[in-house]
Each structure stands twice: as structure tokens, then as C-alpha cells.
Amino acid sequence: MSGVSGSGAPKAKSGAQKRKIRQEKDAQIASLTKISKFFSVAPGPSTDDKQPESDNITPIDEFESDALSVPALISSATVTNDESNANLNPSLGSGDDIDVNDEHILPQPLMNASWPTDKCNFTCPGTSLNAETKSFILSGPLCQPRGDFDQVNGFRFNPSLYRKVSPSATGIAVHRYWLQYSNKTNEAYCLPCWLFGPPIQENIAASSPWQTGFQSFKHTKQAVERHEASKNHIISTQCMKHFKSGQGIDKALAEEREEEEKFWRKVIKRVIDVVIHLATQNLPLRGHREALRSEEINATNRGNFIATIELLAKYDTVLNELLKTGKGKPKYLSKTVQNEVISCISAILKEQIGKEVQAAPYYSVIFDTTQDISKVDQGSLIFRYLDFKKDELGATVSFQICETFVGFVEVRDSSAASIFDLLVKELCGFGLTNFDKLRGMGFDGAAVMKGQYNGVQAKIKEKQPSAMYVHCLAHNLNLVVRAVVKTIKELFDFFHFVEELYAFFAKSLPRWQALDDKFHEKSIPNEGIDEAREIVTDDDEMELEEGCDSNSESGSAVEQISSPPPPTASSAGESEVPATQTESNETPLKEAGDTIEGPPPAGRRQRVALKKLCATRWEDHFQALDSLACSYPDVIFCLEYFSTEDHKADVRSRAQSLYNFFSKLESIAILCLEFEKLRILRKCSKTFQRKNIELSEAGELLKTALEEIKEIDLESVISKAKKLAEISGTKSTFSSKYSGAGAKRARKPPQHLSSFVLENSSKMHGGDGKTLEDQSQIAKQYFCEKVLMKDLEITEREIEQRFESLKELDEMFACLSPKLLMKMTTADISKCAENISIKHDEFDKETLEAEIHNCKAVYSSEMKELSSSHEFLKFLLSESGMVGAAFESLISALVLFLTLPVTVASAERSFSKLKLIKTYLRSTMLQERLSGLSLMSIERERTKNIDIDAVVDRFIREKKRRKF
């Protein structure tokens, strides 16, 4: 035992020795310099007391590692009164003496504490402390107490770990400034990780113990060495170094966040551009499977949106980097983002339109409804107003008549009250809470819209009596033609057979091909069809409307061998034409919708395709009649062939029925007359559909059309019909049923004289006591009176009756038309001014009348050169800079007149876009998305000129984004 005790092992200290050592340590701590020395907020004489030296520990700053150490403390650093103490522990004071929110001044008890930088003095985690508090902790003394510490789980912290001695021969010691110890909580912690480490998780156990508090002192040395070599510790140390050098972590994070935000703004800009491009081209965005190519190999139809993004990514570094991000990370390419982008663009466009309407002196509302592919009643809302452009001085330099589409709204209830409430709600959405500026209403002829007592127009007039209802002129013109056809049986039968004729050829591919190829052996000469064109369309100056192809020789709206919607495959073999009768056995049948470009092949000649009758626009029947007239000889020949040569009885029967009808001179005469009449009315209808059309111009067009219809010469019509019948090889005389019409039934001769009477009458008479020439003349006269003349008379009467309201508007605003104004007397001008002032109380009769007289007297020579109210207003605005407010009321009246709608054609055009956007494959589209895409497509120029940055900012504000 003695050998063991004398082996040199250190002798354990007694309790008295330990108490003595502890007393010395306490005395040494008590002699430390007061904390007030380091702060300017504690005035008074400073002490020269020095901090006690650590037990046999000599820091060597020269050998510190940049990655694992902290620069030396700046003992002279001060903290001013603006330092925040909101994160300090209130338990350091006496409760009522400390107000942590009072002027952000550091509490005196903390300044006098033994270890002011101890983490237990701060209630929140170190990473949540503000920059001022972090600066105070780094500027204060290290929280590295010495002495014996309390045991935790049988082990205590060893203060010798504050120093690290190199195991090499040099024995260089490096002080661990990062290692801190809290006497109050008996925890060791890492200063850089506590202040600049990753955010503490909700599950504290998942965070680093060196950040929350380390108490596993059994193997402390190994734990310390592992931690100081860890990646998180090195990163936190670097962050603290940047913070102390003036490049704080907040600044670094801000720069990194700014770069990230710039990247995502570029991404969103590209997404917005792609959405705008597809929407303005009426292309669908989504596909069957929208996964990216990198995420799903088997995805075939990703949709136009994803396909466009992938295409641009080949040439764009931003999108290329975006698509390289892993699966599950945000890319802002989902359908939800598409909807949000569409919503943002739509909202900005509506704001722009709303500002224009609010700035306009007056505005009108155009509203019409239709049913979409999903059987949902969609209402199209359009504003008509004048948009004035001003110069730098605020003077008006130009203006434009605008009919602006603002979206589709779902009409759940078609009653007048429901539609009125819907319109009020939409107007309020554009800031038009009252109807003060509402002056016009453009609706169709539905009773729910035009009702004088319970209709929508009546309910609007209750709120704004000055609002004027205008029945769509194009709809009215359509009703004129429909009324005539319904009244005259022969016209009704004619259009019925025209539709049957189209169906006969279009539903069978062989029959359509036969009509197209024209049987090489029996085809009529090329001059035949040219002569048919010249017979029907002898007016070389006929204006061709938009949307029609033209033939340079005749000016007729014809097509160059354009196939209609093809027959079904099941009908292809219904009535095949023998190959020997075609020009070549190798000539293939054209596919659906194909058009032969350039000159026709050798042996083939140009032919127009039959057109289907439009079910709603009767004036567009002109195209069907045009195509029938120009290909009439071909049609008659094919009908004759199929009536005898087809192997199916029902086809022969249909062909014979059609041939019997169209080979009659009466049918050809109706064709020529209706062609001429509809050409005149269609010219009016197409002009009515212009956005800048005005009521006075529409009235003049109707007057001209009515005069042209009255001047139609029936003898010329009959002459054209006979020429066309001769070319087609049909009868050139009227049917015998018209020759005896209206006469008494002929008495049957006695039986014994019947043979004699028949023999002699067949030589000299037509069978009823009249010669054949007399019979033809009587039939012609009867047909002209009962069909052709009646057609023209009913057309004239319907036009005069249905456009009576337009005539009243023309009379009210006649003084605003420069042509009419020059012809008006003083009484007429006074009456117009009175009518305007009665309907619109903002005008004074005497003032308006005086301005009209002055304008007529001063600018009489200039007004002779003006042709419309549009030019009249433009002229007065150009002169307003010289005459000032001399014509203020007159200019306002012109603005009001030009604001009134003429047709609802803009709404009808929006329905065409609706059919392109909401198709069978897109029938489940949401209402907001449908309205937004329609707005972007219809207002294409406005959409293309939109501010992309404004869309991005709105997109960011709409929803909290992780990347912004």
C-alpha cells in the first residue's frame, strides 16, 4: 500500500482547501471592473480596474484561425441610448423598476451584472436578436467564468477547455473565444452558433445543443472538438466575422434575397409573356398532362404553355435554370399560377378601361347574350365612349370612338330584373356607381331587353331618364328579310330547297366530288360559268365585304374550289361516280378544308363551292345565293345525272325533286331577285358593324338602300333569269300553273266533241282558249305581281316600319350633321335644339341654338367639305384653340351623339371569340378564366402594350410568395 501511496499521485484537496480557493475566486470576481465602464449611458468617473487574468491562460491572437475564431474584443466599444433591450430578460431587475420597452435603454441591473453577455439574460433565441443587441453581446466581456461548477448528471464543465493546446512540439495555445458557459443554467454554448446559427426548430431536440445549451459533460472535450470542426460552426463563425467587420449577415442575406427575387421576377415576366402570346392567339394553354419533360418521360401532350416554356428554355438561360431545378420545388408553371396571371392581367386591363370610361364625358352600354358549349348563358358587356387624346398642355388634339369589351358574365336568370341587377353590379365594379354619364343602351330585339314597361331599358330609364335605347340596326335588318321570307310562300320554299341542295351534295363525298370535277366527258365549256357570273353580277362596282374572296372578272364573292365541311365517312360510298367518267382515275378526292392554291390543273376550271345558309343572319344568305348563281349550270347538270344514273332510289328521288324545282324559270327569277336585294342589304349590314359608325351615317345608308330596292327593274330580273336558264339548258318559260291562275275553271267539252276540240286547240291554243304566247305572258305577269313585286313591296314596308325609331333619332340630332345643317331653316334648328334640351337637361336650348347658328354662319364654307358628325367634331376641336368656349354646348352635343350605339355587332364579334376559346375540349373552363382570356384576346393591342412590371407587382401582392 505504501508503494501505491508514494507513487506521486496528486493528493485530494480537503473541504477547507476548497472553500479557501472558492473565497479567493469570489474576491477576485468582485474586484473586476464595473460594466458601466463599457457604456456611455453610465456617466461618472471611470475606474482603472483591470480585468483579472485567467488562470495560466495566455491568448495568442496571432495564431487564431479565421474560420474558427472571433476577433479580439473591442473593450472600448460603447452602446448608445438607442440600443434595443426588447430582447433582454426582465427578471434581471426588480420587476417594476425595468421597462424593456422604454426608449430602448439598457437596464441598469444588466449593466451591473457579473456576466452581462450571458445567454440566460435574453429571453428569445440569439438568432432572433436585433443587430443592436448582437453588437452589445459581441462588444461586452466573454462569458467564460472559472472555478468549480455545479454537477449535471454527475459531471461538471471543465474550464480548461477554454484553451486549446496544439499537440505538436510547439505547444502553441489557442483560446476558444467561441466557447461560453452560463453559471445560472449550467450550460455551455457556442457564441457564433447562438447568434448566427440556423433558426431553432420547433422541436428543440432537432437543433444543435451548442446553440440551445450543452450539458453532456461526460465527454466534453471530444464534443467541443467535433463541434468546432463542424460545417455549421464554421459558417456561423464566418457570419459573425462579417457582422463585426461591418458586412452583417442581414446585409448578406438581403443581397442574396435580392438576387433571388430578381431571378424569380425574370421567371414571372417570361411566364406572363407566354400567357399573353397564347391568349392573344386564341390558343389553349393547358394539355392532357402538364408535367415537364424532365419530370415525366411519358408525358406526350403537355399543352401549349409548357411546350412553349420548354422551347424558350433552349435559348433562354433563366428558363433553362428554372427547368433544371428538382422535382417538388416551386417553378410557377402550374395551372393555379396561370389563372392568377390571367386574373392579374384582366384586372389591370379593366382598371385601364374603367379610367377611360370615367374620364369620358358620356358612355353607352352594349349588352347581348349567347349560349356557350356548356349550355351556360354568357353575357357580353361592352362600353362605347369617346377617348380623347391630349397634348402636353392638356389640350385635346384627337379623339377615337371606342367600343371596348370588358368581359363575359354568367347570366343565371334571364329576367329583366336579374339582368338589370347584373349590369348595375358590373358598372359599380368599374367605378360607375351612378348613371349620370350613361346616355345610350344598345340591345337586341328581345322583349326582356327592349320592353317599354318591364324591360331592361325601362329599368335603366328609371335611374337615368336621359338614357336612350337603340335597337340594333343589324338585328332590325335581319328581321326585315326574315319577315319577307315568312310572308311569301314561294320565297320560303326557295330557301328551303337551297338548304336541301347544299345538304344533298355536302353529305356525300362522291356527289360533292362529282360536282367539283364536272365529268370530263360531259362538262360544259368554261365560258358557261363565266357567262353565268356576268348575268347575275352585272354590277362591276359592287363593293366586296370583308371576309369574302373575290373573283377579279366578275367582282362576285366566290371561292377557289374550297371544300365545305366534309361528308361523313359512312356517306362516302353512298353514290360513287364511276372512275371512267372522271378526268383521271388517279385524281384523289380532296381532304376536308383543303384549298387548291394557284391556277387549277390542266383540264380543270375554276368553280365556286356551294355555301350553307346562315341560320341567324339572313342578309348573309347572299353568299349562298352567290355561289349557287355562279355554279348554276354545274348544279343543274349534276342533279340531272344523279336523278337518272344513281343506283339508289332515294338519291334519284331527291335529285329529281331538286332538279324539278331549280330547273323552273320561277326559281331562277327568285334567285336573281334575291341576289340583287340581299346584295344591297348586306352592304348596309356590313357597314353597320363598324365600330365608328354613327346614327346619321346609318340613316343615310338605309335611305340609299331603300331607293336602290325601289329602282330594281323586274324586267331586267326576268331577262337575267331567262339567260341563265338557256345556259343551264332548262325551261325558259314560266310554269303553266301561273297562266290560268285567278281564272274560272274551263268547261269540259262534250264527249263526242272532245277529240276534235283537243286536236284543234293543240295547234293554235294552249289548251284553255289562249295561245301559247298569251299563256306565257299571263304567267309572267302573275308571277311578277304575286311574288316579285310583293317581295319588294314588303321589304320596303318592313324597312320603313322597323326603322321608325332611327328616324326619330335622326330628326332629334339632324342639326349635328353638317350636310343636313346647311339645308335646315331657323325653325328646324330651333326645334332640334329644343328636342335635345328636353331629353338631356344639361343643355340649354337658347345657348345650343345660338352656337349652331354662329357655327353655320362662320364656317359655312368649311362645313360643305364635311361629310359626317365625326368630321364635324374633329373640325370644331381643331378650332377650339382659337375660338375658346364659343361652341362648348355644340361640341358636347356632338360627343353625346357619337356616343350613342348603332348595333351590337361588337358583342356578336365577342361571341365568335367565345367559340374559339371555350371549345368542346375546354368546356370545363372556369368563368373567371374564360372572361380573362376573352378580354386579352379581344383587346389584343391593349394587352400587348400592358406594363409587364405592373403585372408582376400585382401578382406578388395578390398572394404571399415564398420567393418574393
Coordinates of C-alpha atoms in Angstrom, one line a residue, residues 20-362:
K20 CA -10.5 28.8 0.7
I21 CA -10.0 28.6 -3.1
R22 CA -13.6 29.5 -3.7
Q23 CA -13.4 32.5 -1.4
E24 CA -10.3 33.7 -3.3
K25 CA -12.1 33.3 -6.6
D26 CA -15.1 35.2 -5.3
A27 CA -12.9 38.0 -4.1
Q28 CA -11.2 38.2 -7.5
I29 CA -14.5 38.4 -9.3
A30 CA -15.7 41.1 -7.0
S31 CA -12.7 43.2 -7.9
L32 CA -13.5 43.1 -11.6
T33 CA -14.1 46.4 -13.5
K34 CA -17.7 47.6 -13.4
I35 CA -19.7 47.0 -16.6
S36 CA -20.6 50.7 -16.7
K37 CA -17.0 51.4 -18.0
F38 CA -18.0 50.0 -21.4
F39 CA -21.2 52.2 -21.8
S40 CA -21.6 55.9 -22.4
V41 CA -25.0 55.8 -20.7
A42 CA -23.4 55.4 -17.3
P43 CA -21.9 58.8 -16.6
G44 CA -19.4 59.3 -13.9
P45 CA -15.8 58.7 -13.2
S46 CA -14.4 55.6 -14.8
T47 CA -12.3 53.2 -12.9
D48 CA -8.9 51.9 -13.8
D49 CA -9.5 48.5 -12.5
K50 CA -8.2 45.8 -14.8
Q51 CA -9.9 42.6 -15.5
P52 CA -8.4 39.6 -13.8
E53 CA -6.1 37.4 -15.7
S54 CA -7.2 34.0 -16.5
D55 CA -5.5 31.2 -14.6
N56 CA -2.4 30.4 -16.6
I57 CA -4.1 31.1 -19.9
T58 CA -2.3 33.4 -22.4
P59 CA -4.4 34.1 -25.5
I60 CA -2.4 34.2 -28.7
D61 CA -4.4 36.2 -31.3
E62 CA -1.7 35.8 -33.9
F63 CA -2.4 32.1 -34.2
E64 CA -6.2 32.3 -34.5
S65 CA -7.8 30.5 -37.3
D66 CA -10.1 32.8 -39.5
A67 CA -12.6 30.0 -39.7
L68 CA -12.8 29.0 -36.1
S69 CA -12.1 32.2 -34.1
V70 CA -13.6 35.6 -33.3
P71 CA -11.5 38.8 -33.4
A72 CA -10.4 40.2 -30.1
L73 CA -13.0 42.1 -28.0
I74 CA -13.2 45.8 -28.5
S75 CA -13.2 46.8 -24.9
S76 CA -13.6 50.4 -25.7
A77 CA -16.8 49.9 -27.7
T78 CA -19.8 51.8 -26.4
V79 CA -23.5 51.3 -26.7
T80 CA -25.6 54.4 -27.1
N81 CA -29.1 55.2 -25.8
D82 CA -30.7 53.8 -29.0
E83 CA -29.6 50.2 -28.2
S84 CA -32.6 48.0 -28.1
N85 CA -33.3 46.0 -24.9
A86 CA -36.6 44.5 -26.0
N87 CA -34.9 41.1 -26.1
L88 CA -33.5 41.3 -22.5
N89 CA -34.7 39.2 -19.7
P90 CA -36.9 41.4 -17.4
S91 CA -36.1 39.2 -14.4
L92 CA -32.7 40.9 -14.1
G93 CA -34.4 43.9 -12.4
S94 CA -36.9 44.3 -9.6
G95 CA -39.9 44.0 -11.8
D96 CA -41.4 47.4 -11.7
D97 CA -38.0 49.2 -12.0
I98 CA -37.3 47.8 -15.5
D99 CA -39.4 48.7 -18.6
V100 CA -37.9 46.8 -21.5
N101 CA -39.9 48.9 -24.0
D102 CA -39.0 52.3 -22.6
E103 CA -36.9 54.2 -25.1
H104 CA -34.8 51.1 -25.8
I105 CA -32.4 52.0 -23.0
L106 CA -30.3 49.2 -21.5
P107 CA -31.4 48.5 -17.9
Q108 CA -29.0 49.4 -15.1
P109 CA -29.2 45.9 -13.4
L110 CA -27.9 44.3 -16.6
M111 CA -25.1 46.8 -16.8
N112 CA -24.1 45.9 -13.3
A113 CA -24.5 42.2 -13.7
S114 CA -21.4 39.9 -13.3
W115 CA -21.9 38.3 -16.7
P116 CA -24.0 40.7 -18.9
T117 CA -23.5 38.8 -22.1
D118 CA -24.8 35.5 -20.6
K119 CA -27.4 34.0 -22.9
C120 CA -29.7 33.5 -20.0
N121 CA -30.1 37.3 -19.8
F122 CA -32.0 37.2 -23.1
T123 CA -35.4 35.6 -23.4
C124 CA -35.6 35.0 -27.1
P125 CA -33.1 32.8 -29.2
G126 CA -29.9 34.5 -30.2
T127 CA -30.8 34.3 -33.9
S128 CA -33.9 36.4 -33.3
L129 CA -32.0 39.3 -31.5
N130 CA -31.7 42.5 -33.4
A131 CA -28.5 43.9 -34.7
E132 CA -28.0 46.4 -31.7
T133 CA -28.3 43.6 -29.1
K134 CA -25.9 41.4 -31.0
S135 CA -23.4 44.2 -31.2
F136 CA -23.7 44.7 -27.4
I137 CA -23.0 41.0 -26.8
L138 CA -20.0 40.9 -29.1
S139 CA -18.7 44.1 -27.5
G140 CA -19.0 43.0 -23.9
P141 CA -16.8 40.6 -21.9
L142 CA -16.7 36.9 -22.7
C143 CA -19.0 34.8 -20.7
Q144 CA -16.3 32.4 -19.6
P145 CA -16.4 32.0 -15.8
R146 CA -13.8 29.9 -13.9
G147 CA -14.0 27.8 -10.8
D148 CA -15.8 24.7 -9.8
F149 CA -19.2 24.4 -11.4
D150 CA -22.2 22.5 -10.3
Q151 CA -22.6 19.0 -11.5
V152 CA -25.1 18.0 -14.1
N153 CA -25.9 14.3 -14.2
G154 CA -22.7 13.5 -12.1
F155 CA -20.3 15.6 -14.3
R156 CA -19.3 19.2 -14.4
F157 CA -17.9 21.5 -17.1
N158 CA -14.1 21.8 -17.2
P159 CA -13.0 25.5 -17.7
S160 CA -9.7 24.3 -19.1
L161 CA -11.5 23.7 -22.4
Y162 CA -11.5 27.5 -22.9
R163 CA -7.9 26.9 -24.2
K164 CA -6.7 24.5 -26.9
V165 CA -3.1 23.5 -26.8
S166 CA -1.5 22.3 -30.0
P167 CA -0.4 18.6 -29.8
S168 CA 2.7 19.5 -31.8
A169 CA 6.1 20.2 -30.4
T170 CA 5.5 24.0 -30.5
G171 CA 2.8 23.7 -27.8
I172 CA 1.0 26.8 -29.1
A173 CA -2.2 27.5 -27.1
V174 CA -5.2 29.0 -28.9
H175 CA -8.0 30.5 -26.9
R176 CA -11.5 29.3 -27.7
Y177 CA -13.4 32.6 -27.8
W178 CA -16.5 30.9 -29.1
L179 CA -16.9 28.6 -26.0
Q180 CA -19.2 30.2 -23.4
Y181 CA -20.7 29.0 -20.1
S182 CA -23.7 30.1 -18.2
N183 CA -23.4 29.8 -14.4
K184 CA -27.2 30.3 -14.0
T185 CA -28.3 27.5 -16.3
N186 CA -25.1 25.3 -16.0
E187 CA -25.0 25.1 -19.8
A188 CA -22.1 25.5 -22.3
Y189 CA -22.9 27.1 -25.6
C190 CA -21.3 28.3 -28.8
L191 CA -21.4 32.1 -29.1
P192 CA -21.4 32.2 -33.0
C193 CA -23.9 29.4 -33.4
W194 CA -26.2 31.0 -30.7
L195 CA -26.2 34.4 -32.5
F196 CA -25.7 33.5 -36.2
G197 CA -26.6 29.8 -36.5
P198 CA -29.6 28.3 -38.3
P199 CA -33.1 29.2 -36.8
I200 CA -34.0 27.0 -33.9
Q201 CA -36.5 24.3 -34.9
E202 CA -39.9 24.0 -33.1
N203 CA -38.6 20.6 -31.9
I204 CA -35.7 21.9 -29.8
A205 CA -34.2 18.4 -29.8
A206 CA -33.6 18.7 -33.5
S207 CA -31.4 21.8 -33.1
S208 CA -27.7 21.7 -32.1
P209 CA -27.1 21.5 -28.3
W210 CA -24.3 24.1 -28.7
Q211 CA -27.0 26.5 -29.9
T212 CA -29.6 25.8 -27.2
G213 CA -27.4 24.7 -24.3
F214 CA -24.9 21.8 -23.9
Q215 CA -24.9 19.8 -20.6
S216 CA -23.5 16.4 -21.6
F217 CA -20.2 16.9 -19.7
K218 CA -19.1 13.3 -19.6
H219 CA -17.1 13.6 -22.9
T220 CA -17.0 17.4 -23.2
K221 CA -13.6 17.6 -24.8
Q222 CA -14.5 15.3 -27.7
A223 CA -17.8 17.1 -28.1
V224 CA -16.0 20.5 -28.2
E225 CA -13.5 19.3 -30.8
R226 CA -16.2 17.8 -33.0
H227 CA -18.3 21.0 -32.9
E228 CA -15.5 23.4 -33.7
A229 CA -14.8 21.3 -36.8
S230 CA -18.4 21.1 -37.9
K231 CA -19.7 22.9 -41.0
N232 CA -22.4 24.8 -39.2
H233 CA -19.9 26.2 -36.7
I234 CA -17.6 27.4 -39.4
I235 CA -20.4 29.1 -41.3
S236 CA -21.7 30.8 -38.1
T237 CA -18.1 32.0 -37.3
Q238 CA -17.8 33.5 -40.8
C239 CA -21.2 35.2 -40.4
M240 CA -20.0 36.7 -37.1
K241 CA -16.8 37.8 -38.7
H242 CA -18.7 39.6 -41.4
F243 CA -21.0 41.1 -38.9
K244 CA -18.2 42.6 -36.8
S245 CA -16.4 43.9 -39.9
G246 CA -19.5 45.9 -41.0
Q247 CA -20.8 43.4 -43.5
G248 CA -23.5 42.0 -41.4
I249 CA -25.4 38.8 -42.0
D250 CA -28.5 40.9 -42.6
K251 CA -26.8 42.7 -45.5
A252 CA -25.5 39.4 -46.9
L253 CA -28.9 37.8 -46.7
A254 CA -30.5 40.9 -48.2
E255 CA -28.2 40.8 -51.1
E256 CA -28.8 37.1 -51.6
R257 CA -32.5 37.6 -51.3
E258 CA -32.4 40.5 -53.8
E259 CA -30.6 38.3 -56.3
E260 CA -33.1 35.6 -55.8
E261 CA -36.0 38.0 -56.2
K262 CA -34.5 39.3 -59.4
F263 CA -34.3 35.8 -60.8
W264 CA -37.9 35.0 -59.9
R265 CA -39.1 38.3 -61.3
K266 CA -37.5 37.3 -64.6
V267 CA -39.2 34.0 -64.5
I268 CA -42.6 35.5 -63.9
K269 CA -42.1 38.0 -66.7
R270 CA -41.4 35.2 -69.1
V271 CA -44.5 33.3 -67.8
I272 CA -46.6 36.4 -68.3
D273 CA -45.3 36.9 -71.9
V274 CA -46.1 33.3 -72.8
V275 CA -49.6 33.6 -71.4
I276 CA -50.2 36.8 -73.3
H277 CA -48.9 35.3 -76.5
L278 CA -51.1 32.2 -76.3
A279 CA -54.2 34.2 -75.1
T280 CA -54.0 36.8 -77.9
Q281 CA -53.7 33.9 -80.5
N282 CA -56.8 32.1 -79.0
L283 CA -54.6 29.1 -78.2
P284 CA -55.3 26.8 -75.3
L285 CA -52.8 26.8 -72.5
R286 CA -53.2 23.5 -70.8
G287 CA -52.7 20.0 -72.1
H288 CA -53.6 16.5 -71.0
R289 CA -50.6 16.1 -68.8
E290 CA -48.7 19.2 -67.9
A291 CA -45.6 17.6 -66.3
L292 CA -42.3 18.9 -67.5
R293 CA -40.2 16.6 -69.8
S294 CA -37.6 16.3 -67.1
E295 CA -40.1 15.2 -64.6
E296 CA -42.3 12.7 -66.5
I297 CA -40.9 10.9 -69.6
N298 CA -44.2 9.5 -70.7
A299 CA -46.0 12.9 -70.8
T300 CA -46.9 13.4 -74.5
N301 CA -49.3 16.3 -74.7
R302 CA -48.1 18.9 -72.1
G303 CA -50.1 21.7 -73.5
N304 CA -49.0 24.9 -75.4
F305 CA -47.9 26.7 -72.2
I306 CA -45.4 24.0 -71.0
A307 CA -44.3 23.3 -74.6
T308 CA -43.6 27.0 -75.2
I309 CA -41.7 27.3 -71.9
E310 CA -39.5 24.2 -72.8
L311 CA -38.9 25.6 -76.3
L312 CA -37.8 29.0 -74.9
A313 CA -35.6 27.3 -72.3
K314 CA -33.4 26.1 -75.1
Y315 CA -32.4 29.7 -75.9
D316 CA -33.0 31.4 -72.5
T317 CA -30.7 30.9 -69.6
V318 CA -33.3 31.9 -67.0
L319 CA -35.9 29.4 -68.1
N320 CA -33.2 26.8 -68.6
E321 CA -32.0 27.2 -65.0
L322 CA -35.6 27.1 -63.8
L323 CA -36.3 23.8 -65.5
K324 CA -33.1 22.3 -64.1
T325 CA -34.5 22.7 -60.5
G326 CA -35.5 19.4 -58.9
K327 CA -39.0 18.0 -58.7
G328 CA -41.1 19.3 -55.9
K329 CA -39.5 22.8 -55.9
P330 CA -41.5 25.9 -56.9
K331 CA -41.4 26.7 -60.6
Y332 CA -44.5 29.0 -61.0
L333 CA -45.7 27.0 -64.0
S334 CA -48.8 25.4 -62.5
K335 CA -52.4 25.9 -63.6
T336 CA -53.0 27.9 -60.5
V337 CA -50.2 30.4 -61.4
Q338 CA -51.7 30.6 -64.9
N339 CA -55.1 31.5 -63.5
E340 CA -53.5 34.1 -61.2
V341 CA -51.5 35.6 -64.1
I342 CA -54.7 35.8 -66.2
S343 CA -56.6 37.4 -63.3
C344 CA -53.9 40.0 -62.8
I345 CA -53.7 40.9 -66.4
S346 CA -57.5 41.1 -66.6
A347 CA -57.7 43.3 -63.5
I348 CA -55.1 45.7 -64.9
L349 CA -56.9 45.9 -68.3
K350 CA -60.2 46.6 -66.6
E351 CA -58.7 49.3 -64.5
Q352 CA -57.4 51.0 -67.6
I353 CA -60.8 50.7 -69.3
G354 CA -62.5 51.9 -66.2
K355 CA -60.4 55.0 -66.1
E356 CA -61.1 55.8 -69.7
V357 CA -64.8 55.4 -69.3
Q358 CA -64.8 57.6 -66.1
A359 CA -62.8 60.3 -68.0
A360 CA -65.2 60.2 -70.9
P361 CA -68.0 62.9 -71.0
Y362 CA -70.6 60.2 -71.8

